[in-house]
Amino acid sequence: MKIHKDQADHYIWGDSCDGWFLERDADRTIIQERMPAGTSEIKHVHERAKQFFFIIKGEAVMWVDGQETTLTMQEGCTIMPGVPHQIRNDSGEDVEFLVISTPTTAGDRKAL
């Protein structure tokens, strides 16, 4: 079935960040997210979910278990269950990315 971001369930998180559920079920979620310049999520960990972040536009800093790396357009990284992480937008422009979580992260997030 075809889906467009404009048809997806939308939510706002953090400090003016957007998320669109492109797919959402117990086995997997695919979310397109937008983070304005200077925003970040909190450092956290998932007990069960494996996540893959993929940058569509802009650049983001990924903090993964104490190590930082910059991801630019068309780059991604995998976060295994139990690994502390955070995504930040330290740039002066919006960053857009996909987050694919297997299984869903619903009820599986613990802030650090």
Coordinates of C-alpha atoms in Angstrom, one line a residue:
M1 CA 0.0 0.0 0.0
K2 CA 1.3 3.4 -0.9
I3 CA 1.8 6.1 1.8
H4 CA 2.8 9.7 1.6
K5 CA 4.2 11.7 4.6
D6 CA 1.2 14.0 4.4
Q7 CA -1.2 11.0 5.0
A8 CA 0.8 9.7 8.0
D9 CA -0.1 10.1 11.6
H10 CA 1.8 13.2 12.9
Y11 CA 3.1 14.0 16.3
I12 CA 5.3 16.6 17.9
W13 CA 8.1 15.7 20.3
G14 CA 10.8 17.4 22.3
D15 CA 11.3 21.1 21.4
S16 CA 9.3 21.6 18.2
C17 CA 10.4 18.3 16.5
D18 CA 8.0 16.5 14.2
G19 CA 7.4 12.8 13.6
W20 CA 5.3 11.0 11.0
F21 CA 4.5 7.3 11.4
L22 CA 5.0 5.7 8.0
E23 CA 4.4 2.3 9.4
R24 CA 3.4 1.3 12.9
D25 CA 2.8 -2.2 14.3
A26 CA 4.1 -4.4 17.1
D27 CA 6.9 -5.8 14.9
R28 CA 8.3 -2.6 13.4
T29 CA 7.9 1.1 13.2
I30 CA 9.1 3.4 10.5
I31 CA 9.1 7.1 11.4
Q32 CA 10.2 10.1 9.4
E33 CA 11.3 12.8 11.7
R34 CA 12.3 16.5 11.4
M35 CA 14.5 18.3 14.0
P36 CA 15.0 22.0 13.8
A37 CA 18.4 23.6 14.2
G38 CA 19.8 23.3 17.8
T39 CA 17.4 20.6 19.0
S40 CA 18.0 17.1 20.4
E41 CA 16.4 14.1 22.0
I42 CA 17.3 13.1 25.5
K43 CA 19.9 10.4 26.1
H44 CA 18.1 7.1 26.4
V45 CA 18.2 3.4 25.9
H46 CA 15.8 0.7 24.5
E47 CA 15.7 -2.7 26.2
R48 CA 14.2 -4.6 23.2
A49 CA 14.3 -2.4 20.1
K50 CA 17.0 -2.3 17.5
Q51 CA 17.0 1.0 15.6
F52 CA 18.3 2.2 12.3
F53 CA 18.7 6.0 11.7
F54 CA 19.0 7.2 8.1
I55 CA 19.6 10.9 7.2
I56 CA 17.4 12.2 4.4
K57 CA 18.4 15.9 4.6
G58 CA 20.9 17.8 6.6
E59 CA 23.3 16.4 9.2
A60 CA 23.0 15.1 12.7
V61 CA 25.3 14.2 15.6
M62 CA 24.7 10.7 17.0
W63 CA 25.9 10.1 20.5
V64 CA 26.2 6.3 21.0
D65 CA 27.5 5.0 24.3
G66 CA 29.8 7.9 24.8
Q67 CA 31.1 8.2 21.2
E68 CA 30.0 10.9 18.8
T69 CA 29.8 10.7 15.0
T70 CA 28.3 13.0 12.5
L71 CA 25.9 11.6 10.0
T72 CA 25.2 13.4 6.7
M73 CA 22.7 13.0 3.9
Q74 CA 22.4 9.4 2.8
E75 CA 24.3 8.0 5.8
G76 CA 22.9 5.9 8.6
C77 CA 23.7 3.9 11.7
T78 CA 22.3 1.0 13.7
I79 CA 21.7 1.1 17.4
M80 CA 21.5 -2.3 19.1
P81 CA 19.1 -2.9 22.1
G82 CA 20.6 -1.9 25.4
V83 CA 23.0 0.7 23.9
P84 CA 22.6 4.3 25.2
H85 CA 22.1 6.9 22.4
Q86 CA 20.9 10.4 21.4
I87 CA 20.5 12.3 18.1
R88 CA 21.2 16.0 18.0
N89 CA 21.0 18.7 15.4
D90 CA 24.0 21.0 16.1
S91 CA 23.7 22.5 12.6
G92 CA 21.9 25.7 11.6
E93 CA 19.4 23.9 9.4
D94 CA 16.6 21.3 9.8
V95 CA 17.6 17.7 9.7
E96 CA 15.2 15.0 8.3
F97 CA 15.7 11.3 8.9
L98 CA 14.1 7.9 9.1
V99 CA 14.1 5.8 12.2
I100 CA 13.3 2.1 11.8
S101 CA 12.7 0.2 15.0
T102 CA 12.3 -3.5 15.3
P103 CA 10.2 -4.3 17.3
T104 CA 8.3 -1.1 18.1
T105 CA 9.7 1.2 20.8
A106 CA 6.3 1.7 22.5
G107 CA 6.9 1.3 26.2
D108 CA 10.6 0.4 25.6
R109 CA 12.4 3.7 26.2
K110 CA 14.3 4.5 29.4
A111 CA 15.7 8.0 29.9
L112 CA 19.3 8.2 31.2

